[in-house]
Amino acid sequence: MAKSILFVCLGNICRSPLAEGAMRDAVLKAGQEFLIDSAGTGAWHIGNPPDPRSIAVAARHGVDISGLRARQVEQADFERFTHIIALDRNNLSDLKSLKPEESEARLSLLLDHLPGREGQNVADPYYGDDSDFTRAWQDVSAATAEFCRSLP
């Protein structure tokens, strides 16, 4: 099975679309090809585009995530993706409880892939301001770049 990566946060409108966009950018720059997607553990925003602040911060870094649409994690994701990466510990815990026993998908926390940040959450910027979205972008872009470098 080819490498495939799913990024997961709560609503799939802030952090996980940023991670999806950052990973697509890192993979493109590295000349690699992977299936990359994002989803949320919650269903509140299904079908909605990313938060406008997420779209704006990604665009400032040359990444267009405006065409993404929120969706909820589904059981098929545990077969479709080789790596399912949560943006925080709560979502990682939810993913572990949803993962079928026979699934070979590797679950991890995004910042576990960034040396010195292991075990940390990407802070949810939803109730914050533009600076919180900038920090979220910095976290996801650094972690996805490092994760991309670590993949064979």
PDB file of C-alpha atoms in Angstrom:
ATOM      1  CA  MET A   1       0.000   0.000   0.000  1.00  0.00           C
ATOM      2  CA  ALA A   2       1.339   3.449  -0.941  1.00  0.00           C
ATOM      3  CA  LYS A   3       1.906   5.940   1.853  1.00  0.00           C
ATOM      4  CA  SER A   4      -1.261   7.833   2.694  1.00  0.00           C
ATOM      5  CA  ILE A   5      -1.770  10.386   5.441  1.00  0.00           C
ATOM      6  CA  LEU A   6      -4.896  11.644   7.202  1.00  0.00           C
ATOM      7  CA  PHE A   7      -4.687  14.625   9.564  1.00  0.00           C
ATOM      8  CA  VAL A   8      -7.391  14.818  12.226  1.00  0.00           C
ATOM      9  CA  CYS A   9      -8.592  17.573  14.533  1.00  0.00           C
ATOM     10  CA  LEU A  10     -11.975  18.209  16.112  1.00  0.00           C
ATOM     11  CA  GLY A  11     -14.010  20.022  13.449  1.00  0.00           C
ATOM     12  CA  ASN A  12     -11.753  19.845  10.366  1.00  0.00           C
ATOM     13  CA  ILE A  13     -11.885  23.588   9.711  1.00  0.00           C
ATOM     14  CA  CYS A  14      -8.755  24.965  11.430  1.00  0.00           C
ATOM     15  CA  ARG A  15      -5.774  22.771  12.297  1.00  0.00           C
ATOM     16  CA  SER A  16      -6.214  19.653  10.171  1.00  0.00           C
ATOM     17  CA  PRO A  17      -6.816  21.561   6.900  1.00  0.00           C
ATOM     18  CA  LEU A  18      -3.697  23.610   7.710  1.00  0.00           C
ATOM     19  CA  ALA A  19      -1.756  20.371   8.239  1.00  0.00           C
ATOM     20  CA  GLU A  20      -3.154  18.906   5.016  1.00  0.00           C
ATOM     21  CA  GLY A  21      -2.110  22.004   3.069  1.00  0.00           C
ATOM     22  CA  ALA A  22       1.328  22.161   4.694  1.00  0.00           C
ATOM     23  CA  MET A  23       1.934  18.456   4.000  1.00  0.00           C
ATOM     24  CA  ARG A  24       0.820  18.778   0.374  1.00  0.00           C
ATOM     25  CA  ASP A  25       3.297  21.658   0.031  1.00  0.00           C
ATOM     26  CA  ALA A  26       6.139  19.706   1.699  1.00  0.00           C
ATOM     27  CA  VAL A  27       5.494  16.634  -0.452  1.00  0.00           C
ATOM     28  CA  LEU A  28       5.385  18.718  -3.631  1.00  0.00           C
ATOM     29  CA  LYS A  29       8.681  20.429  -2.760  1.00  0.00           C
ATOM     30  CA  ALA A  30      10.248  17.031  -1.987  1.00  0.00           C
ATOM     31  CA  GLY A  31       9.073  15.579  -5.286  1.00  0.00           C
ATOM     32  CA  GLN A  32       7.112  12.852  -3.544  1.00  0.00           C
ATOM     33  CA  GLU A  33       3.553  11.646  -4.006  1.00  0.00           C
ATOM     34  CA  PHE A  34       1.201  10.575  -1.227  1.00  0.00           C
ATOM     35  CA  LEU A  35      -2.528  10.531  -0.716  1.00  0.00           C
ATOM     36  CA  ILE A  36      -3.144  13.344   1.804  1.00  0.00           C
ATOM     37  CA  ASP A  37      -6.458  14.279   3.407  1.00  0.00           C
ATOM     38  CA  SER A  38      -7.925  15.677   6.613  1.00  0.00           C
ATOM     39  CA  ALA A  39     -11.000  15.028   8.727  1.00  0.00           C
ATOM     40  CA  GLY A  40     -12.538  15.821  12.081  1.00  0.00           C
ATOM     41  CA  THR A  41     -13.754  13.627  14.886  1.00  0.00           C
ATOM     42  CA  GLY A  42     -16.826  15.876  15.198  1.00  0.00           C
ATOM     43  CA  ALA A  43     -19.584  16.390  12.640  1.00  0.00           C
ATOM     44  CA  TRP A  44     -20.448  20.075  13.178  1.00  0.00           C
ATOM     45  CA  HIS A  45     -18.788  21.465  10.057  1.00  0.00           C
ATOM     46  CA  ILE A  46     -19.263  18.696   7.466  1.00  0.00           C
ATOM     47  CA  GLY A  47     -19.194  20.201   3.968  1.00  0.00           C
ATOM     48  CA  ASN A  48     -17.907  23.594   5.111  1.00  0.00           C
ATOM     49  CA  PRO A  49     -14.683  25.182   3.878  1.00  0.00           C
ATOM     50  CA  PRO A  50     -11.849  25.841   6.309  1.00  0.00           C
ATOM     51  CA  ASP A  51     -12.151  28.773   8.695  1.00  0.00           C
ATOM     52  CA  PRO A  52     -11.357  31.996   6.770  1.00  0.00           C
ATOM     53  CA  ARG A  53      -8.442  32.641   9.138  1.00  0.00           C
ATOM     54  CA  SER A  54      -6.947  29.239   8.242  1.00  0.00           C
ATOM     55  CA  ILE A  55      -7.375  29.998   4.550  1.00  0.00           C
ATOM     56  CA  ALA A  56      -5.693  33.386   5.034  1.00  0.00           C
ATOM     57  CA  VAL A  57      -2.672  32.144   6.985  1.00  0.00           C
ATOM     58  CA  ALA A  58      -2.061  29.307   4.530  1.00  0.00           C
ATOM     59  CA  ALA A  59      -2.377  31.715   1.591  1.00  0.00           C
ATOM     60  CA  ARG A  60       0.212  34.033   3.177  1.00  0.00           C
ATOM     61  CA  HIS A  61       2.589  31.064   2.901  1.00  0.00           C
ATOM     62  CA  GLY A  62       1.675  30.228  -0.684  1.00  0.00           C
ATOM     63  CA  VAL A  63      -0.679  27.345   0.119  1.00  0.00           C
ATOM     64  CA  ASP A  64      -4.292  27.317  -1.089  1.00  0.00           C
ATOM     65  CA  ILE A  65      -6.658  25.345   1.148  1.00  0.00           C
ATOM     66  CA  SER A  66      -9.820  27.197   0.105  1.00  0.00           C
ATOM     67  CA  GLY A  67     -11.154  24.231  -1.883  1.00  0.00           C
ATOM     68  CA  LEU A  68     -11.035  21.798   1.044  1.00  0.00           C
ATOM     69  CA  ARG A  69     -14.297  20.735   2.699  1.00  0.00           C
ATOM     70  CA  ALA A  70     -14.752  19.411   6.211  1.00  0.00           C
ATOM     71  CA  ARG A  71     -15.655  15.787   6.741  1.00  0.00           C
ATOM     72  CA  GLN A  72     -15.838  13.420   9.650  1.00  0.00           C
ATOM     73  CA  VAL A  73     -13.508  10.474  10.236  1.00  0.00           C
ATOM     74  CA  GLU A  74     -15.095   7.226   9.092  1.00  0.00           C
ATOM     75  CA  GLN A  75     -14.228   3.572   9.614  1.00  0.00           C
ATOM     76  CA  ALA A  76     -12.929   3.232   6.042  1.00  0.00           C
ATOM     77  CA  ASP A  77     -10.200   5.755   6.862  1.00  0.00           C
ATOM     78  CA  PHE A  78      -8.494   3.153   9.023  1.00  0.00           C
ATOM     79  CA  GLU A  79      -8.037   0.999   5.921  1.00  0.00           C
ATOM     80  CA  ARG A  80      -7.463   3.804   3.399  1.00  0.00           C
ATOM     81  CA  PHE A  81      -4.615   5.558   5.246  1.00  0.00           C
ATOM     82  CA  THR A  82      -1.250   4.215   6.392  1.00  0.00           C
ATOM     83  CA  HIS A  83      -0.774   7.144   8.809  1.00  0.00           C
ATOM     84  CA  ILE A  84      -3.522   8.872  10.779  1.00  0.00           C
ATOM     85  CA  ILE A  85      -2.128  11.863  12.589  1.00  0.00           C
ATOM     86  CA  ALA A  86      -4.015  13.718  15.317  1.00  0.00           C
ATOM     87  CA  LEU A  87      -3.432  17.383  16.077  1.00  0.00           C
ATOM     88  CA  ASP A  88      -3.986  16.926  19.822  1.00  0.00           C
ATOM     89  CA  ARG A  89      -4.097  14.239  22.486  1.00  0.00           C
ATOM     90  CA  ASN A  90      -7.909  14.263  22.834  1.00  0.00           C
ATOM     91  CA  ASN A  91      -8.396  13.509  19.150  1.00  0.00           C
ATOM     92  CA  LEU A  92      -5.654  10.880  19.279  1.00  0.00           C
ATOM     93  CA  SER A  93      -7.513   9.200  22.135  1.00  0.00           C
ATOM     94  CA  ASP A  94     -10.749   9.313  20.114  1.00  0.00           C
ATOM     95  CA  LEU A  95      -8.976   7.804  17.110  1.00  0.00           C
ATOM     96  CA  LYS A  96      -7.557   4.985  19.220  1.00  0.00           C
ATOM     97  CA  SER A  97     -11.049   4.108  20.401  1.00  0.00           C
ATOM     98  CA  LEU A  98     -12.420   4.189  16.828  1.00  0.00           C
ATOM     99  CA  LYS A  99      -9.597   2.166  15.259  1.00  0.00           C
ATOM    100  CA  PRO A 100     -10.654  -1.350  14.279  1.00  0.00           C
ATOM    101  CA  GLU A 101      -8.465  -4.061  15.780  1.00  0.00           C
ATOM    102  CA  GLU A 102      -7.405  -5.328  12.331  1.00  0.00           C
ATOM    103  CA  SER A 103      -6.354  -1.889  11.065  1.00  0.00           C
ATOM    104  CA  GLU A 104      -2.674  -1.426  10.314  1.00  0.00           C
ATOM    105  CA  ALA A 105      -2.911   2.380  10.201  1.00  0.00           C
ATOM    106  CA  ARG A 106      -0.250   4.027  12.349  1.00  0.00           C
ATOM    107  CA  LEU A 107      -1.735   6.561  14.755  1.00  0.00           C
ATOM    108  CA  SER A 108       0.374   9.401  16.080  1.00  0.00           C
ATOM    109  CA  LEU A 109       0.330  12.947  17.342  1.00  0.00           C
ATOM    110  CA  LEU A 110       1.563  15.494  14.789  1.00  0.00           C
ATOM    111  CA  LEU A 111       4.083  17.159  17.064  1.00  0.00           C
ATOM    112  CA  ASP A 112       5.577  13.746  17.922  1.00  0.00           C
ATOM    113  CA  HIS A 113       7.222  14.089  14.507  1.00  0.00           C
ATOM    114  CA  LEU A 114       8.967  17.344  15.473  1.00  0.00           C
ATOM    115  CA  PRO A 115      12.029  16.799  17.700  1.00  0.00           C
ATOM    116  CA  GLY A 116      11.648  18.590  21.012  1.00  0.00           C
ATOM    117  CA  ARG A 117       7.854  18.904  20.702  1.00  0.00           C
ATOM    118  CA  GLU A 118       6.885  15.270  21.314  1.00  0.00           C
ATOM    119  CA  GLY A 119       3.652  14.819  23.246  1.00  0.00           C
ATOM    120  CA  GLN A 120       2.495  18.382  22.652  1.00  0.00           C
ATOM    121  CA  ASN A 121      -0.755  19.525  21.065  1.00  0.00           C
ATOM    122  CA  VAL A 122      -1.105  21.942  18.193  1.00  0.00           C
ATOM    123  CA  ALA A 123      -3.172  24.551  20.038  1.00  0.00           C
ATOM    124  CA  ASP A 124      -6.677  25.027  18.658  1.00  0.00           C
ATOM    125  CA  PRO A 125      -6.809  28.587  17.280  1.00  0.00           C
ATOM    126  CA  TYR A 126     -10.599  28.636  16.742  1.00  0.00           C
ATOM    127  CA  TYR A 127     -11.440  30.963  19.642  1.00  0.00           C
ATOM    128  CA  GLY A 128      -8.270  33.009  19.210  1.00  0.00           C
ATOM    129  CA  ASP A 129      -7.112  35.717  16.880  1.00  0.00           C
ATOM    130  CA  ASP A 130      -4.874  35.842  13.804  1.00  0.00           C
ATOM    131  CA  SER A 131      -1.753  35.313  15.914  1.00  0.00           C
ATOM    132  CA  ASP A 132      -3.151  31.969  17.119  1.00  0.00           C
ATOM    133  CA  PHE A 133      -3.642  30.873  13.504  1.00  0.00           C
ATOM    134  CA  THR A 134      -0.089  31.982  12.716  1.00  0.00           C
ATOM    135  CA  ARG A 135       1.226  29.831  15.588  1.00  0.00           C
ATOM    136  CA  ALA A 136      -0.866  26.876  14.402  1.00  0.00           C
ATOM    137  CA  TRP A 137       0.577  27.294  10.886  1.00  0.00           C
ATOM    138  CA  GLN A 138       4.123  27.430  12.269  1.00  0.00           C
ATOM    139  CA  ASP A 139       3.537  24.218  14.244  1.00  0.00           C
ATOM    140  CA  VAL A 140       1.923  22.261  11.415  1.00  0.00           C
ATOM    141  CA  SER A 141       4.349  23.425   8.739  1.00  0.00           C
ATOM    142  CA  ALA A 142       7.410  22.554  10.839  1.00  0.00           C
ATOM    143  CA  ALA A 143       6.011  19.167  11.880  1.00  0.00           C
ATOM    144  CA  THR A 144       4.787  18.169   8.415  1.00  0.00           C
ATOM    145  CA  ALA A 145       8.105  19.159   6.831  1.00  0.00           C
ATOM    146  CA  GLU A 146       9.953  16.976   9.352  1.00  0.00           C
ATOM    147  CA  PHE A 147       7.464  14.118   8.873  1.00  0.00           C
ATOM    148  CA  CYS A 148       7.855  14.357   5.091  1.00  0.00           C
ATOM    149  CA  ARG A 149      11.659  14.137   5.443  1.00  0.00           C
ATOM    150  CA  SER A 150      11.291  11.039   7.616  1.00  0.00           C
ATOM    151  CA  LEU A 151       9.224   9.090   5.092  1.00  0.00           C
ATOM    152  CA  PRO A 152      11.109   6.767   2.720  1.00  0.00           C
TER     153      PRO A 152
END
